[in-house]
mmCIF file of C-alpha atoms and ligand atoms in Angstrom:
data_model
loop_
_atom_site.group_PDB
_atom_site.id
_atom_site.type_symbol
_atom_site.label_atom_id
_atom_site.label_comp_id
_atom_site.label_asym_id
_atom_site.label_seq_id
_atom_site.Cartn_x
_atom_site.Cartn_y
_atom_site.Cartn_z
ATOM 1 C CA MET A 1064 105.687 71.014 89.702
ATOM 2 C CA ASN A 1065 103.909 73.951 91.234
ATOM 3 C CA THR A 1066 104.520 76.059 94.335
ATOM 4 C CA THR A 1067 102.143 78.521 96.095
ATOM 5 C CA ALA A 1068 103.253 81.279 98.441
ATOM 6 C CA VAL A 1069 101.212 83.789 100.499
ATOM 7 C CA SER A 1070 102.372 87.144 101.664
ATOM 8 C CA PHE A 1071 101.350 90.491 103.158
ATOM 9 C CA PRO A 1072 102.153 94.231 103.065
ATOM 10 C CA ASN A 1073 104.177 95.890 105.758
ATOM 11 C CA ILE A 1074 104.022 99.444 107.233
ATOM 12 C CA ALA A 1075 107.363 101.300 107.485
ATOM 13 C CA PHE A 1076 108.368 102.888 110.701
ATOM 14 C CA ILE A 1077 111.592 104.182 109.223
ATOM 15 C CA LYS A 1078 110.805 104.822 105.513
ATOM 16 C CA TYR A 1079 112.829 103.696 102.586
ATOM 17 C CA TRP A 1080 112.991 106.563 100.128
ATOM 18 C CA GLY A 1081 115.808 106.847 97.543
ATOM 19 C CA ASN A 1082 118.331 104.460 96.259
ATOM 20 C CA ARG A 1083 122.105 104.529 95.719
ATOM 21 C CA ASN A 1084 121.546 102.197 92.754
ATOM 22 C CA ASN A 1085 118.056 102.410 91.082
ATOM 23 C CA ALA A 1086 118.478 99.466 88.692
ATOM 24 C CA LEU A 1087 119.272 97.033 91.547
ATOM 25 C CA ARG A 1088 117.054 98.807 94.135
ATOM 26 C CA LEU A 1089 119.948 99.245 96.566
ATOM 27 C CA PRO A 1090 118.578 101.718 99.113
ATOM 28 C CA ALA A 1091 120.469 104.830 100.244
ATOM 29 C CA ALA A 1092 119.647 104.107 103.890
ATOM 30 C CA ASP A 1093 118.284 101.437 106.259
ATOM 31 C CA SER A 1094 114.571 101.105 106.890
ATOM 32 C CA LEU A 1095 112.357 99.236 109.328
ATOM 33 C CA SER A 1096 108.789 97.987 109.341
ATOM 34 C CA MET A 1097 106.022 95.948 110.863
ATOM 35 C CA THR A 1098 104.627 93.142 108.736
ATOM 36 C CA LEU A 1099 100.808 93.145 108.664
ATOM 37 C CA ASP A 1100 98.437 90.195 109.054
ATOM 38 C CA ARG A 1101 96.268 91.124 106.055
ATOM 39 C CA PRO A 1102 95.334 91.680 103.323
ATOM 40 C CA SER A 1103 97.085 88.712 101.506
ATOM 41 C CA VAL A 1104 98.491 88.073 98.096
ATOM 42 C CA GLU A 1105 98.908 84.551 96.753
ATOM 43 C CA ILE A 1106 101.259 83.496 93.953
ATOM 44 C CA THR A 1107 101.447 80.090 92.215
ATOM 45 C CA LEU A 1108 104.496 79.291 90.157
ATOM 46 C CA SER A 1109 104.297 76.288 87.823
ATOM 47 C CA ASP A 1110 106.386 74.764 85.026
ATOM 48 C CA ALA A 1111 105.146 75.805 81.538
ATOM 49 C CA ASP A 1112 106.406 75.817 77.996
ATOM 50 C CA ARG A 1113 106.274 79.590 77.749
ATOM 51 C CA LEU A 1114 106.232 82.548 80.147
ATOM 52 C CA SER A 1115 102.719 83.346 81.237
ATOM 53 C CA ILE A 1116 101.846 86.031 83.846
ATOM 54 C CA ARG A 1117 98.239 86.291 84.913
ATOM 55 C CA SER A 1118 96.694 88.348 87.703
ATOM 56 C CA PHE A 1119 93.332 87.969 89.351
ATOM 57 C CA GLU A 1120 91.173 90.166 91.645
ATOM 58 C CA ALA A 1121 89.939 88.932 95.028
ATOM 59 C CA ASP A 1122 86.606 87.914 93.350
ATOM 60 C CA GLY A 1123 88.462 85.748 90.845
ATOM 61 C CA LYS A 1124 88.003 88.085 87.951
ATOM 62 C CA GLU A 1125 91.135 88.285 85.717
ATOM 63 C CA LYS A 1126 92.891 91.667 85.783
ATOM 64 C CA ILE A 1127 94.424 92.607 82.485
ATOM 65 C CA LEU A 1128 98.040 93.668 83.164
ATOM 66 C CA THR A 1129 99.538 96.738 81.479
ATOM 67 C CA GLU A 1130 102.681 96.609 79.418
ATOM 68 C CA LYS A 1131 104.491 98.423 82.197
ATOM 69 C CA GLN A 1132 103.330 95.863 84.789
ATOM 70 C CA ILE A 1133 104.351 92.950 82.590
ATOM 71 C CA SER A 1134 107.850 94.506 82.017
ATOM 72 C CA ARG A 1135 108.283 94.907 85.787
ATOM 73 C CA TRP A 1136 107.504 91.230 86.321
ATOM 74 C CA LYS A 1137 109.852 90.162 83.540
ATOM 75 C CA GLU A 1138 112.648 92.520 84.783
ATOM 76 C CA THR A 1139 112.192 91.251 88.298
ATOM 77 C CA LEU A 1140 112.432 87.631 87.239
ATOM 78 C CA ASP A 1141 115.600 88.414 85.229
ATOM 79 C CA LEU A 1142 117.195 90.184 88.192
ATOM 80 C CA MET A 1143 116.274 87.237 90.407
ATOM 81 C CA ARG A 1144 118.017 84.934 87.928
ATOM 82 C CA SER A 1145 121.167 87.157 88.059
ATOM 83 C CA SER A 1146 121.066 87.115 91.839
ATOM 84 C CA LEU A 1147 120.681 83.295 91.925
ATOM 85 C CA GLY A 1148 123.660 83.139 89.521
ATOM 86 C CA THR A 1149 125.929 84.943 91.942
ATOM 87 C CA ILE A 1150 125.295 82.249 94.637
ATOM 88 C CA GLY A 1151 125.920 79.254 92.370
ATOM 89 C CA ALA A 1152 122.226 78.616 91.610
ATOM 90 C CA GLU A 1153 122.172 79.562 87.902
ATOM 91 C CA GLY A 1154 119.607 77.717 85.835
ATOM 92 C CA THR A 1155 117.328 76.774 88.811
ATOM 93 C CA LEU A 1156 114.601 79.272 87.821
ATOM 94 C CA PRO A 1157 113.546 78.471 84.260
ATOM 95 C CA GLU A 1158 112.817 81.166 81.621
ATOM 96 C CA THR A 1159 109.377 79.650 80.892
ATOM 97 C CA LEU A 1160 107.064 79.656 83.836
ATOM 98 C CA SER A 1161 103.492 80.191 84.683
ATOM 99 C CA LEU A 1162 102.840 82.786 87.302
ATOM 100 C CA GLU A 1163 99.344 83.323 88.797
ATOM 101 C CA ILE A 1164 98.866 86.193 91.139
ATOM 102 C CA ARG A 1165 95.809 86.490 93.368
ATOM 103 C CA SER A 1166 95.569 89.709 95.292
ATOM 104 C CA HIS A 1167 93.134 90.591 98.107
ATOM 105 C CA ILE A 1168 94.610 94.095 98.360
ATOM 106 C CA PRO A 1169 92.176 96.868 97.345
ATOM 107 C CA PRO A 1170 93.963 98.737 94.481
ATOM 108 C CA SER A 1171 95.589 102.078 95.168
ATOM 109 C CA VAL A 1172 94.502 102.551 98.800
ATOM 110 C CA GLY A 1173 97.919 103.294 100.074
ATOM 111 C CA LEU A 1174 98.651 99.775 101.266
ATOM 112 C CA ALA A 1175 101.962 98.664 99.937
ATOM 113 C CA SER A 1176 100.817 96.094 97.529
ATOM 114 C CA SER A 1177 104.228 95.839 95.815
ATOM 115 C CA ALA A 1178 105.824 94.754 99.141
ATOM 116 C CA ALA A 1179 103.228 91.918 99.438
ATOM 117 C CA VAL A 1180 103.454 90.960 95.799
ATOM 118 C CA PHE A 1181 107.246 90.788 95.443
ATOM 119 C CA SER A 1182 107.850 89.183 98.834
ATOM 120 C CA CYS A 1183 105.294 86.606 97.732
ATOM 121 C CA LEU A 1184 107.094 86.036 94.474
ATOM 122 C CA ALA A 1185 110.444 85.640 96.275
ATOM 123 C CA ARG A 1186 108.985 83.135 98.677
ATOM 124 C CA ALA A 1187 107.406 81.230 95.803
ATOM 125 C CA VAL A 1188 110.682 81.188 93.891
ATOM 126 C CA GLN A 1189 112.497 79.950 97.065
ATOM 127 C CA GLY A 1190 109.983 77.112 97.303
ATOM 128 C CA PHE A 1191 110.020 76.336 93.583
ATOM 129 C CA ILE A 1192 113.808 75.857 93.430
ATOM 130 C CA SER A 1193 114.203 74.222 96.927
ATOM 131 C CA ASP A 1194 114.935 70.762 95.521
ATOM 132 C CA LYS A 1195 117.954 72.239 93.720
ATOM 133 C CA THR A 1196 119.096 75.032 96.072
ATOM 134 C CA ARG A 1197 118.343 75.929 99.684
ATOM 135 C CA LEU A 1198 118.022 79.722 100.016
ATOM 136 C CA THR A 1199 118.522 81.408 103.378
ATOM 137 C CA GLU A 1200 115.963 83.909 104.553
ATOM 138 C CA GLU A 1201 118.504 86.630 103.841
ATOM 139 C CA GLN A 1202 118.983 85.385 100.212
ATOM 140 C CA THR A 1203 115.217 85.181 99.807
ATOM 141 C CA SER A 1204 114.881 88.794 100.973
ATOM 142 C CA VAL A 1205 117.340 89.907 98.374
ATOM 143 C CA LEU A 1206 115.177 88.329 95.662
ATOM 144 C CA ALA A 1207 112.185 90.225 97.024
ATOM 145 C CA ARG A 1208 114.162 93.443 97.125
ATOM 146 C CA LEU A 1209 114.821 93.200 93.385
ATOM 147 C CA GLY A 1210 111.037 93.593 92.726
ATOM 148 C CA SER A 1211 110.400 96.299 95.388
ATOM 149 C CA GLY A 1212 112.788 97.486 98.106
ATOM 150 C CA SER A 1213 110.167 97.313 100.848
ATOM 151 C CA ALA A 1214 109.258 93.739 99.842
ATOM 152 C CA ALA A 1215 112.576 92.580 101.414
ATOM 153 C CA ARG A 1216 110.987 93.267 104.845
ATOM 154 C CA SER A 1217 107.779 91.304 104.304
ATOM 155 C CA ILE A 1218 109.785 88.064 104.035
ATOM 156 C CA PHE A 1219 109.895 88.148 107.847
ATOM 157 C CA ASP A 1220 107.180 88.064 110.501
ATOM 158 C CA GLY A 1221 106.839 90.730 113.045
ATOM 159 C CA TYR A 1222 109.367 93.576 112.849
ATOM 160 C CA ALA A 1223 112.008 93.659 110.118
ATOM 161 C CA ALA A 1224 114.711 95.947 108.750
ATOM 162 C CA LEU A 1225 116.177 96.371 105.271
ATOM 163 C CA LEU A 1226 119.874 96.994 105.821
ATOM 164 C CA ALA A 1227 121.285 99.220 103.107
ATOM 165 C CA GLY A 1228 124.795 97.765 103.300
ATOM 166 C CA SER A 1229 127.393 99.223 100.937
ATOM 167 C CA GLY A 1230 128.764 98.803 97.412
ATOM 168 C CA ASN A 1231 126.908 97.740 94.244
ATOM 169 C CA ASP A 1232 126.796 94.006 94.479
ATOM 170 C CA ILE A 1233 123.304 92.731 93.795
ATOM 171 C CA ASP A 1234 123.174 91.204 97.347
ATOM 172 C CA ALA A 1235 124.571 94.124 99.172
ATOM 173 C CA ALA A 1236 121.306 95.097 100.887
ATOM 174 C CA VAL A 1237 119.435 92.463 102.820
ATOM 175 C CA GLY A 1238 116.386 92.061 104.987
ATOM 176 C CA LYS A 1239 116.762 91.105 108.662
ATOM 177 C CA GLN A 1240 114.233 90.254 111.405
ATOM 178 C CA ILE A 1241 114.384 92.544 114.488
ATOM 179 C CA ALA A 1242 111.635 90.821 116.575
ATOM 180 C CA ASP A 1243 108.984 88.205 115.892
ATOM 181 C CA GLU A 1244 105.181 88.620 115.695
ATOM 182 C CA SER A 1245 104.636 87.616 119.298
ATOM 183 C CA HIS A 1246 107.104 90.153 120.689
ATOM 184 C CA TRP A 1247 104.693 93.165 120.600
ATOM 185 C CA THR A 1248 101.035 93.325 119.548
ATOM 186 C CA LEU A 1249 100.668 96.572 117.623
ATOM 187 C CA TYR A 1250 97.696 97.440 115.447
ATOM 188 C CA ASP A 1251 97.502 99.359 112.181
ATOM 189 C CA PHE A 1252 94.192 101.033 111.420
ATOM 190 C CA VAL A 1253 94.474 102.524 107.918
ATOM 191 C CA ILE A 1254 92.370 105.573 107.100
ATOM 192 C CA ILE A 1255 92.029 106.042 103.355
ATOM 193 C CA PRO A 1256 90.724 109.519 102.409
ATOM 194 C CA SER A 1257 90.985 109.098 98.649
ATOM 195 C CA THR A 1258 91.078 106.020 96.365
ATOM 196 C CA HIS A 1259 92.485 108.036 93.480
ATOM 197 C CA GLU A 1260 95.532 106.486 91.703
ATOM 198 C CA LYS A 1261 98.664 108.011 93.063
ATOM 199 C CA LYS A 1262 100.322 110.312 90.549
ATOM 200 C CA VAL A 1263 103.932 109.243 90.853
ATOM 201 C CA GLY A 1264 104.690 105.641 91.902
ATOM 202 C CA SER A 1265 107.469 104.776 94.374
ATOM 203 C CA THR A 1266 109.896 103.461 91.675
ATOM 204 C CA GLU A 1267 109.813 106.871 89.957
ATOM 205 C CA GLY A 1268 109.816 108.664 93.357
ATOM 206 C CA HIS A 1269 112.978 106.932 94.611
ATOM 207 C CA ALA A 1270 114.789 108.141 91.502
ATOM 208 C CA LEU A 1271 113.928 111.759 92.396
ATOM 209 C CA ALA A 1272 114.838 111.630 96.089
ATOM 210 C CA HIS A 1273 118.458 112.788 95.645
ATOM 211 C CA THR A 1274 117.251 116.041 93.973
ATOM 212 C CA SER A 1275 115.995 117.221 97.310
ATOM 213 C CA PRO A 1276 118.367 119.477 99.280
ATOM 214 C CA LEU A 1277 117.223 117.647 102.409
ATOM 215 C CA PHE A 1278 118.114 114.145 101.170
ATOM 216 C CA ASP A 1279 121.738 113.890 102.394
ATOM 217 C CA GLN A 1280 120.724 115.002 105.898
ATOM 218 C CA ARG A 1281 117.842 112.461 105.877
ATOM 219 C CA VAL A 1282 120.237 109.633 105.087
ATOM 220 C CA LYS A 1283 122.624 110.832 107.830
ATOM 221 C CA ASP A 1284 119.833 111.130 110.412
ATOM 222 C CA ILE A 1285 118.479 107.699 109.670
ATOM 223 C CA THR A 1286 121.939 106.061 109.768
ATOM 224 C CA GLU A 1287 123.221 107.809 112.863
ATOM 225 C CA ARG A 1288 120.107 108.114 114.989
ATOM 226 C CA ARG A 1289 116.632 107.215 113.814
ATOM 227 C CA GLN A 1290 117.168 103.551 112.743
ATOM 228 C CA PRO A 1291 119.044 102.606 115.928
ATOM 229 C CA GLN A 1292 116.417 104.450 118.057
ATOM 230 C CA CYS A 1293 113.585 102.740 116.279
ATOM 231 C CA ILE A 1294 115.162 99.273 116.749
ATOM 232 C CA ASP A 1295 115.659 100.113 120.397
ATOM 233 C CA ALA A 1296 111.994 101.268 120.758
ATOM 234 C CA VAL A 1297 110.713 98.072 119.237
ATOM 235 C CA LEU A 1298 113.025 95.781 121.312
ATOM 236 C CA ARG A 1299 112.111 97.619 124.549
ATOM 237 C CA LYS A 1300 108.485 98.053 123.527
ATOM 238 C CA ASP A 1301 108.925 101.770 124.277
ATOM 239 C CA PHE A 1302 105.832 103.318 122.611
ATOM 240 C CA GLU A 1303 106.746 106.882 123.490
ATOM 241 C CA LEU A 1304 110.141 106.670 121.782
ATOM 242 C CA LEU A 1305 108.541 104.784 118.825
ATOM 243 C CA GLN A 1306 105.946 107.546 118.344
ATOM 244 C CA GLN A 1307 108.609 110.304 118.415
ATOM 245 C CA VAL A 1308 110.945 108.644 115.915
ATOM 246 C CA VAL A 1309 108.339 107.239 113.520
ATOM 247 C CA GLU A 1310 106.403 110.549 113.185
ATOM 248 C CA GLU A 1311 109.628 112.418 112.788
ATOM 249 C CA ASP A 1312 110.787 110.084 109.996
ATOM 250 C CA ALA A 1313 107.482 110.142 108.147
ATOM 251 C CA LEU A 1314 107.357 113.950 108.158
ATOM 252 C CA ASP A 1315 110.995 114.071 107.146
ATOM 253 C CA MET A 1316 110.326 111.777 104.150
ATOM 254 C CA HIS A 1317 107.405 113.959 103.023
ATOM 255 C CA ALA A 1318 109.613 117.073 103.450
ATOM 256 C CA VAL A 1319 112.157 115.368 101.071
ATOM 257 C CA MET A 1320 109.343 114.415 98.635
ATOM 258 C CA GLU A 1321 107.908 117.956 98.624
ATOM 259 C CA SER A 1322 111.337 119.600 98.043
ATOM 260 C CA SER A 1323 112.490 117.302 95.264
ATOM 261 C CA THR A 1324 112.511 118.376 91.506
ATOM 262 C CA PRO A 1325 109.768 118.000 90.472
ATOM 263 C CA PRO A 1326 108.082 118.219 93.895
ATOM 264 C CA LEU A 1327 106.035 115.256 94.972
ATOM 265 C CA LYS A 1328 103.037 116.153 97.083
ATOM 266 C CA TYR A 1329 101.317 113.028 98.400
ATOM 267 C CA LEU A 1330 99.571 114.414 101.567
ATOM 268 C CA SER A 1331 96.189 115.977 101.012
ATOM 269 C CA GLU A 1332 93.954 118.402 103.035
ATOM 270 C CA GLU A 1333 92.165 115.311 104.282
ATOM 271 C CA THR A 1334 95.478 113.818 105.605
ATOM 272 C CA HIS A 1335 96.167 116.980 107.538
ATOM 273 C CA ARG A 1336 92.625 117.019 108.998
ATOM 274 C CA ILE A 1337 93.027 113.381 110.241
ATOM 275 C CA LEU A 1338 96.517 114.236 111.739
ATOM 276 C CA ARG A 1339 94.992 117.221 113.643
ATOM 277 C CA GLU A 1340 92.113 115.122 114.996
ATOM 278 C CA ILE A 1341 94.279 112.163 116.115
ATOM 279 C CA THR A 1342 96.865 114.456 117.727
ATOM 280 C CA SER A 1343 94.287 116.275 119.770
ATOM 281 C CA LEU A 1344 92.500 113.052 120.683
ATOM 282 C CA ARG A 1345 95.723 111.466 121.939
ATOM 283 C CA GLU A 1346 96.681 114.514 123.968
ATOM 284 C CA GLU A 1347 93.214 114.593 125.572
ATOM 285 C CA ARG A 1348 93.067 110.824 126.334
ATOM 286 C CA HIS A 1349 96.782 109.996 126.658
ATOM 287 C CA LEU A 1350 96.552 107.265 124.016
ATOM 288 C CA PRO A 1351 99.476 105.160 122.775
ATOM 289 C CA VAL A 1352 98.818 105.851 119.123
ATOM 290 C CA LEU A 1353 101.087 107.228 116.388
ATOM 291 C CA TYR A 1354 100.597 108.122 112.757
ATOM 292 C CA THR A 1355 102.599 107.567 109.604
ATOM 293 C CA MET A 1356 102.058 108.007 105.852
ATOM 294 C CA ASP A 1357 103.634 106.355 102.835
ATOM 295 C CA ALA A 1358 103.576 107.675 99.240
ATOM 296 C CA GLY A 1359 99.931 108.708 99.361
ATOM 297 C CA PRO A 1360 97.318 110.563 101.445
ATOM 298 C CA THR A 1361 96.490 107.466 103.517
ATOM 299 C CA VAL A 1362 97.099 107.684 107.271
ATOM 300 C CA HIS A 1363 98.246 104.585 109.220
ATOM 301 C CA LEU A 1364 97.449 104.736 112.943
ATOM 302 C CA ILE A 1365 99.703 102.397 114.850
ATOM 303 C CA PHE A 1366 98.662 101.709 118.367
ATOM 304 C CA GLU A 1367 98.837 99.333 121.393
ATOM 305 C CA GLU A 1368 95.996 97.102 122.365
ATOM 306 C CA SER A 1369 95.008 99.474 125.223
ATOM 307 C CA ALA A 1370 93.898 102.067 122.617
ATOM 308 C CA LEU A 1371 91.742 99.561 120.556
ATOM 309 C CA GLY A 1372 88.316 100.751 121.911
ATOM 310 C CA GLU A 1373 89.116 104.466 121.349
ATOM 311 C CA MET A 1374 90.582 103.741 117.875
ATOM 312 C CA LYS A 1375 87.385 101.848 116.817
ATOM 313 C CA GLN A 1376 85.384 104.917 117.814
ATOM 314 C CA PHE A 1377 87.741 107.265 116.061
ATOM 315 C CA THR A 1378 87.657 105.279 112.774
ATOM 316 C CA ASP A 1379 83.820 105.106 112.912
ATOM 317 C CA ILE A 1380 83.770 108.930 112.983
ATOM 318 C CA GLN A 1381 86.210 108.930 109.981
ATOM 319 C CA LYS A 1382 83.820 106.594 108.082
ATOM 320 C CA GLN A 1383 81.109 109.245 108.475
ATOM 321 C CA LYS A 1384 83.543 111.665 106.831
ATOM 322 C CA ARG A 1385 83.637 109.333 103.780
ATOM 323 C CA CYS A 1386 87.043 107.676 104.531
ATOM 324 C CA LEU A 1387 87.605 104.025 103.885
ATOM 325 C CA ILE A 1388 88.984 102.094 106.882
ATOM 326 C CA PHE A 1389 91.115 99.025 106.858
ATOM 327 C CA GLU A 1390 92.040 97.209 110.131
ATOM 328 C CA ALA A 1391 95.203 95.143 110.460
ATOM 329 C CA LYS A 1392 97.805 94.175 113.043
ATOM 330 C CA VAL A 1393 101.337 92.800 113.248
ATOM 331 C CA GLY A 1394 101.475 89.528 111.391
ATOM 332 C CA LYS A 1395 103.619 86.878 109.843
ATOM 333 C CA GLY A 1396 105.604 87.303 106.750
ATOM 334 C CA ALA A 1397 105.720 85.426 103.479
ATOM 335 C CA TYR A 1398 105.101 81.622 103.745
ATOM 336 C CA LEU A 1399 104.755 78.607 101.479
ATOM 337 C CA LYS A 1400 101.205 77.116 101.416
HETATM 338 O O1 LIG B 1333 109.276 99.320 97.933
HETATM 339 P P1 LIG B 1333 108.831 100.529 97.229
HETATM 340 O O2 LIG B 1333 109.708 100.781 96.020
HETATM 341 O O3 LIG B 1333 107.439 100.460 96.852
HETATM 342 O O4 LIG B 1333 109.030 101.778 98.226
HETATM 343 C C1 LIG B 1333 108.334 101.923 99.373
HETATM 344 C C2 LIG B 1333 108.296 103.346 99.754
HETATM 345 C C3 LIG B 1333 107.541 103.744 100.950
HETATM 346 O O5 LIG B 1333 106.352 102.956 101.087
HETATM 347 C C4 LIG B 1333 107.058 105.176 100.868
HETATM 348 C C5 LIG B 1333 108.353 103.571 102.255
HETATM 349 C C6 LIG B 1333 108.571 102.201 102.770
HETATM 350 O O6 LIG B 1333 109.692 101.958 103.318
HETATM 351 O O7 LIG B 1333 107.753 101.267 102.665
#
């Protein structure tokens, strides 16, 4: 028996940063994102007589996994089994399995590879056990969340939220679709100023979030205002509101990061240069384009179709300034092949 799933990264409009329970990746606040149409990750799960986890680059070359990476895969599979146990599906996912991961995501460019990878694993598990248990999309998103919080959102196509919920049950935080892929065609042009490995990964970063004096206010602002505004902006396709709330949230997350102990500084001089250039271009040309940054110096430019020509020109100029460019748009979430 073998099952193959395909999945993609997402770009957060309202960022997930900080957990109320780190071990179970239960977030402190809601988040919201757009699932991208590329680059893809593919995972094949097959029956085996021992646990084997192998990872391959886009060109087919095997990538040797570090001890830390192998532990994360094992821990995630264990957590997935616990979660399945709570819904009466214990024993459906065997201890011995072969897992083959094929990623087309360039390493450490600021695209959320963990979101693509763990949503892909969750979808593969859902397919693998489907003759024994039928998982809902919500239950599948919980499996994804156990590998990486943001992965819960890549289960869905289009626009999706991760709802924080409350309490410490393993399934207390779930993914939910807000609107499908055909609802609003938004693009994401990714400008990558540096391909250096990021210093502190998001798993470690989430654990530091609560040390920032700005963190409690961030959770309050997201819960009371930004998440509902962002959902509203997506549903009404109100780009002006989207721009205001997404940029506010990204800058707020970076303020939390930079004021945590120890401080996490992900944005570089190059990030700030790109932000200055895009802000003055949009003012000059009245373009529907907004910026956002995750845990790295990479800038994501999100825009409507009408800005496509101008954005192609802008990213061409960035190429001359030695940035890498990656072009994507809204896409579908994790699926079975
Ligand atoms: O899912 P994680 O643990 O890799 O965290 C994602 C963190 C951000 O990318 C910075 C924000 C987000 O919501 O995607």
